[in-house]
PDB file of C-alpha atoms in Angstrom:
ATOM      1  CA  UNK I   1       0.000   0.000   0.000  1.00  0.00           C
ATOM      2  CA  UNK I   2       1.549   3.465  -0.700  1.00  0.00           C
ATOM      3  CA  UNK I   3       0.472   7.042   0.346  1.00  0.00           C
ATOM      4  CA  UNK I   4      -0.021   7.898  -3.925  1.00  0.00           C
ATOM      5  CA  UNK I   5      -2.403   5.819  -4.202  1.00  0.00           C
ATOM      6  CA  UNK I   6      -5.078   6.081  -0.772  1.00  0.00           C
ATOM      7  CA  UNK I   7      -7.855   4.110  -1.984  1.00  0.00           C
ATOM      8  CA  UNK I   8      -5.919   1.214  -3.594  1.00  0.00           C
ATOM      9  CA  UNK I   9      -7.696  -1.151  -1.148  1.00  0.00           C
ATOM     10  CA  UNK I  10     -11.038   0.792  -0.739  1.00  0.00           C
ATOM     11  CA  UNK I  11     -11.020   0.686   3.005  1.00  0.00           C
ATOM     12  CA  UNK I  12      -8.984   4.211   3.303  1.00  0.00           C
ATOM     13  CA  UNK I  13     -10.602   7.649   2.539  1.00  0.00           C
ATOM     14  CA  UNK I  14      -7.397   9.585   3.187  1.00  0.00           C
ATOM     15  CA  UNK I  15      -4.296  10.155   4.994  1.00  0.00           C
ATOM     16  CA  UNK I  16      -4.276  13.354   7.435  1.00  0.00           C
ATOM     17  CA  UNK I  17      -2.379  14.797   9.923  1.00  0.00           C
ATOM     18  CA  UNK I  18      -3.897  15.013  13.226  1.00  0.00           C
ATOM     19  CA  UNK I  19      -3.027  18.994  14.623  1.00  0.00           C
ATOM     20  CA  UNK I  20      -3.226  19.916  18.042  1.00  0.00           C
ATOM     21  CA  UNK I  21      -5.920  22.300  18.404  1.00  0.00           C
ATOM     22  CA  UNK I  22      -4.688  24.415  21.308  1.00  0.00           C
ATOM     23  CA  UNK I  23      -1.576  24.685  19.409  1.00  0.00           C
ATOM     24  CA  UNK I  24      -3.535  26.267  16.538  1.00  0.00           C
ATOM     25  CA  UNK I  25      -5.236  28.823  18.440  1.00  0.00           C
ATOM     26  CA  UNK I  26      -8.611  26.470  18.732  1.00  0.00           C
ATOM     27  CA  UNK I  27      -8.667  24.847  22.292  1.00  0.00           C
ATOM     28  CA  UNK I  28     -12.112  24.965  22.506  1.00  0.00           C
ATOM     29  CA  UNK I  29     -14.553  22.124  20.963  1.00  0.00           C
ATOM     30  CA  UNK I  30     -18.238  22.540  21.712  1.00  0.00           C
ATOM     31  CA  UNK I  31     -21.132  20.317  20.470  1.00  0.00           C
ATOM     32  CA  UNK I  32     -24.015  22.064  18.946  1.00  0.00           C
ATOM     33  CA  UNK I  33     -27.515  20.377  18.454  1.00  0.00           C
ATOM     34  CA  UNK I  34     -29.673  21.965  15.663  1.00  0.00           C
ATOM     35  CA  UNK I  35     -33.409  21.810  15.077  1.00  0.00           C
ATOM     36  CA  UNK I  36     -34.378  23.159  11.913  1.00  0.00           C
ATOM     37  CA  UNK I  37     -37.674  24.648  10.731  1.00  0.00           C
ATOM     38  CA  UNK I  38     -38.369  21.383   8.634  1.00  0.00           C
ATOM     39  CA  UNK I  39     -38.125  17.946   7.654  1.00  0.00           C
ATOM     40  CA  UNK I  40     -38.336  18.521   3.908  1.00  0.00           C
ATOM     41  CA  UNK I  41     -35.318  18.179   1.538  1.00  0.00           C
ATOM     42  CA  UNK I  42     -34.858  22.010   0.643  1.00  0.00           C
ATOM     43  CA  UNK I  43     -34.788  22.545   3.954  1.00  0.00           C
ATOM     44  CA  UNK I  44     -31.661  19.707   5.166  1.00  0.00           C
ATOM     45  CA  UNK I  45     -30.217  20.936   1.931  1.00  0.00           C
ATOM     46  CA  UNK I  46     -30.348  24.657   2.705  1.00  0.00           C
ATOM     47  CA  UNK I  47     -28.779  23.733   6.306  1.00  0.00           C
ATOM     48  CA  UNK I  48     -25.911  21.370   4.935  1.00  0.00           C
ATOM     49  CA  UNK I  49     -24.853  23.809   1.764  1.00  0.00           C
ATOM     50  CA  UNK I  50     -24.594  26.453   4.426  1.00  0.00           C
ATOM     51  CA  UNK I  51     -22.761  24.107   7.149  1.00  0.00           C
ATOM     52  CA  UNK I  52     -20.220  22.227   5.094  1.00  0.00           C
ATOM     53  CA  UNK I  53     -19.169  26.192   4.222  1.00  0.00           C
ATOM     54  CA  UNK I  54     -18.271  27.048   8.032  1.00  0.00           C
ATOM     55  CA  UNK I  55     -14.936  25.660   8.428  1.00  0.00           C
ATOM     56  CA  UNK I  56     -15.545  25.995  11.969  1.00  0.00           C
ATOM     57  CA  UNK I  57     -17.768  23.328  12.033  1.00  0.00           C
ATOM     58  CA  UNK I  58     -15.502  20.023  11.935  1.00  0.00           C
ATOM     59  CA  UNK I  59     -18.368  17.682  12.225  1.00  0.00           C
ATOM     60  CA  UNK I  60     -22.042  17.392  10.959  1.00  0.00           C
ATOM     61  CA  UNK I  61     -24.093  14.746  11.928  1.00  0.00           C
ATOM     62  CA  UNK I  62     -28.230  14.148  10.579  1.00  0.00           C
ATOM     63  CA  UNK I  63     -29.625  12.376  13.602  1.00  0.00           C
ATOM     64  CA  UNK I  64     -32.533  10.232  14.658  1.00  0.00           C
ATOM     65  CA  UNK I  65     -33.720  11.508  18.057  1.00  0.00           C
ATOM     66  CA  UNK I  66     -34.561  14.829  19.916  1.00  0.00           C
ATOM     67  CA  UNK I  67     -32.573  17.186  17.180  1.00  0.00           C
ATOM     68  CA  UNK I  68     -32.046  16.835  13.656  1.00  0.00           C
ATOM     69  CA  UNK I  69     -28.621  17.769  13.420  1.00  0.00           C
ATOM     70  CA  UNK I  70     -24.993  17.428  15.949  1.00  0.00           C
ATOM     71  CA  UNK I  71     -22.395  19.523  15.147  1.00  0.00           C
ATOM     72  CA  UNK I  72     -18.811  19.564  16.773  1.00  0.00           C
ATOM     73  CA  UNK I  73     -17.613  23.167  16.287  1.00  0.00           C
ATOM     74  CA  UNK I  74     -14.116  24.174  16.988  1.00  0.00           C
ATOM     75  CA  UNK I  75     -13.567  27.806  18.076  1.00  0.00           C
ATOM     76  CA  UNK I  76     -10.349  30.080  20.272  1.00  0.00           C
ATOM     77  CA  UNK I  77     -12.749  30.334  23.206  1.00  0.00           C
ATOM     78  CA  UNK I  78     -15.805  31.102  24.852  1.00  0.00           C
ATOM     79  CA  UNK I  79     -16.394  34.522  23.010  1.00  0.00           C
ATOM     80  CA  UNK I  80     -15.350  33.305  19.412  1.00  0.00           C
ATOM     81  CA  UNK I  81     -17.417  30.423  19.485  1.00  0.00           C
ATOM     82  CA  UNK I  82     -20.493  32.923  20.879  1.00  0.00           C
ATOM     83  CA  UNK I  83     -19.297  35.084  17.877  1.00  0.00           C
ATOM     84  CA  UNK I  84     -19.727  32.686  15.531  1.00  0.00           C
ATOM     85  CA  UNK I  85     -22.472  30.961  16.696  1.00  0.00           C
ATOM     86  CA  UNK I  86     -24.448  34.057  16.325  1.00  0.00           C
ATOM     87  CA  UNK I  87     -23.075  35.101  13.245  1.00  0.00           C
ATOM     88  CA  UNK I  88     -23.150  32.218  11.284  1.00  0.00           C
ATOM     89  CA  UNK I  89     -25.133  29.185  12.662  1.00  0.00           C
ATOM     90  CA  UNK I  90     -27.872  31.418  13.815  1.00  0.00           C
ATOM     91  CA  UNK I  91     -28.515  33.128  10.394  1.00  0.00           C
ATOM     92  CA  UNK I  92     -28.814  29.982   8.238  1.00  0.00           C
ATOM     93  CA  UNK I  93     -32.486  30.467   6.953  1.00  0.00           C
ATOM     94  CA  UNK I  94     -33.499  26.798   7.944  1.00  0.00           C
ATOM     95  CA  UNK I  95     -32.733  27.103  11.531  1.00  0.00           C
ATOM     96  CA  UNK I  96     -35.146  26.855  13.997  1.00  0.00           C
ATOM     97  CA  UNK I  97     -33.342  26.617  17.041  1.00  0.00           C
ATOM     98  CA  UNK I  98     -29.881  25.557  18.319  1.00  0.00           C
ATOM     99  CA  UNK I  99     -28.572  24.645  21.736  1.00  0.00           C
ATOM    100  CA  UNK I 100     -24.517  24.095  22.510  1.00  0.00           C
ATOM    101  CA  UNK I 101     -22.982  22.009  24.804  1.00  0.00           C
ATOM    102  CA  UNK I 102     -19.682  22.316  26.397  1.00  0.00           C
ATOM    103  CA  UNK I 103     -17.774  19.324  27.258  1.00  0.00           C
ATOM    104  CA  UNK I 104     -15.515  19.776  30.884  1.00  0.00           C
ATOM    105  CA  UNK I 105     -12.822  17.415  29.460  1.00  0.00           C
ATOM    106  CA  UNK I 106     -12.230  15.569  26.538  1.00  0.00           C
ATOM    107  CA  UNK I 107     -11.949  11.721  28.115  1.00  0.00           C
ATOM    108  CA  UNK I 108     -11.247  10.132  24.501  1.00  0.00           C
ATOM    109  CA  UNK I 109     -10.778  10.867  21.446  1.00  0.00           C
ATOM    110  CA  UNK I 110     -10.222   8.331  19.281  1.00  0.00           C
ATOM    111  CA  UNK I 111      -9.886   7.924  15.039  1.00  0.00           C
ATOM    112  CA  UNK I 112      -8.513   4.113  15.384  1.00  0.00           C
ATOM    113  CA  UNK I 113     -10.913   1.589  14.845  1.00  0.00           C
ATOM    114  CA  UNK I 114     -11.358  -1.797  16.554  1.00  0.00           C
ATOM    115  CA  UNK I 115     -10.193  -3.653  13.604  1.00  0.00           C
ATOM    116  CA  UNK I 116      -9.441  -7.194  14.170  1.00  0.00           C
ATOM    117  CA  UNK I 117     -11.162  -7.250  17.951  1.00  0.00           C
ATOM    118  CA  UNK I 118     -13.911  -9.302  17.406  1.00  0.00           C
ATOM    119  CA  UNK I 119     -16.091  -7.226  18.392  1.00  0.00           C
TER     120      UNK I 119
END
């Protein structure tokens, strides 16, 4: 397997580089559930053209359950992501209504998977 050729075997998307946030001025990571004004398809596809825009946002998730959408936002601190949140996330047309968490500590973060385990 060689790095020219990633998807020679169809199990790997791409090679990255994992950064260190803090490093890079981002230390803070906060979780951001979305309910939008809809269920139709304009409506999810107004939300994701807008989302996958925001390079803040480092994850988008369409969920089953109490909200249609979790997003993992990355952001300097308290007052950037508050910034941004109102500035960006907040203004997309098909929003309804968000709510952010903030995680107290970061207990694992993992991109391995449990290849192999059994399991």
């Amino acid at each position: 397997m060689s790095p020219q050729n990633p998807g020679q075997f169809r199990t790997i998307r791409q090679y990255v580089a994992i950064l260190d946030p803090a490093r890079l001025g981002l230390a803070m990571s906060v979780f951001v559930r979305v309910w939008l004004k809809g269920q139709d398809e304009d409506t999810v596809q107004c939300f994701t053209r807008h989302v996958i825009a925001l390079s803040q946002v480092v994850e988008c998730h369409l969920m089953a359950g109490d909200c249609d959408f979790l997003l993992r936002v990355v952001a300097a601190d308290l007052t950037a992501y508050r910034r941004f949140q109102a500035e960006y996330l907040a203004r997309i047309p098909s929003v309804s209504s968000l709510k952010t968490d903030i995680p107290m500590q970061a207990v694992k973060v993992s991109w391995e998977l449990p290849l192999g385990t059994g399991q």
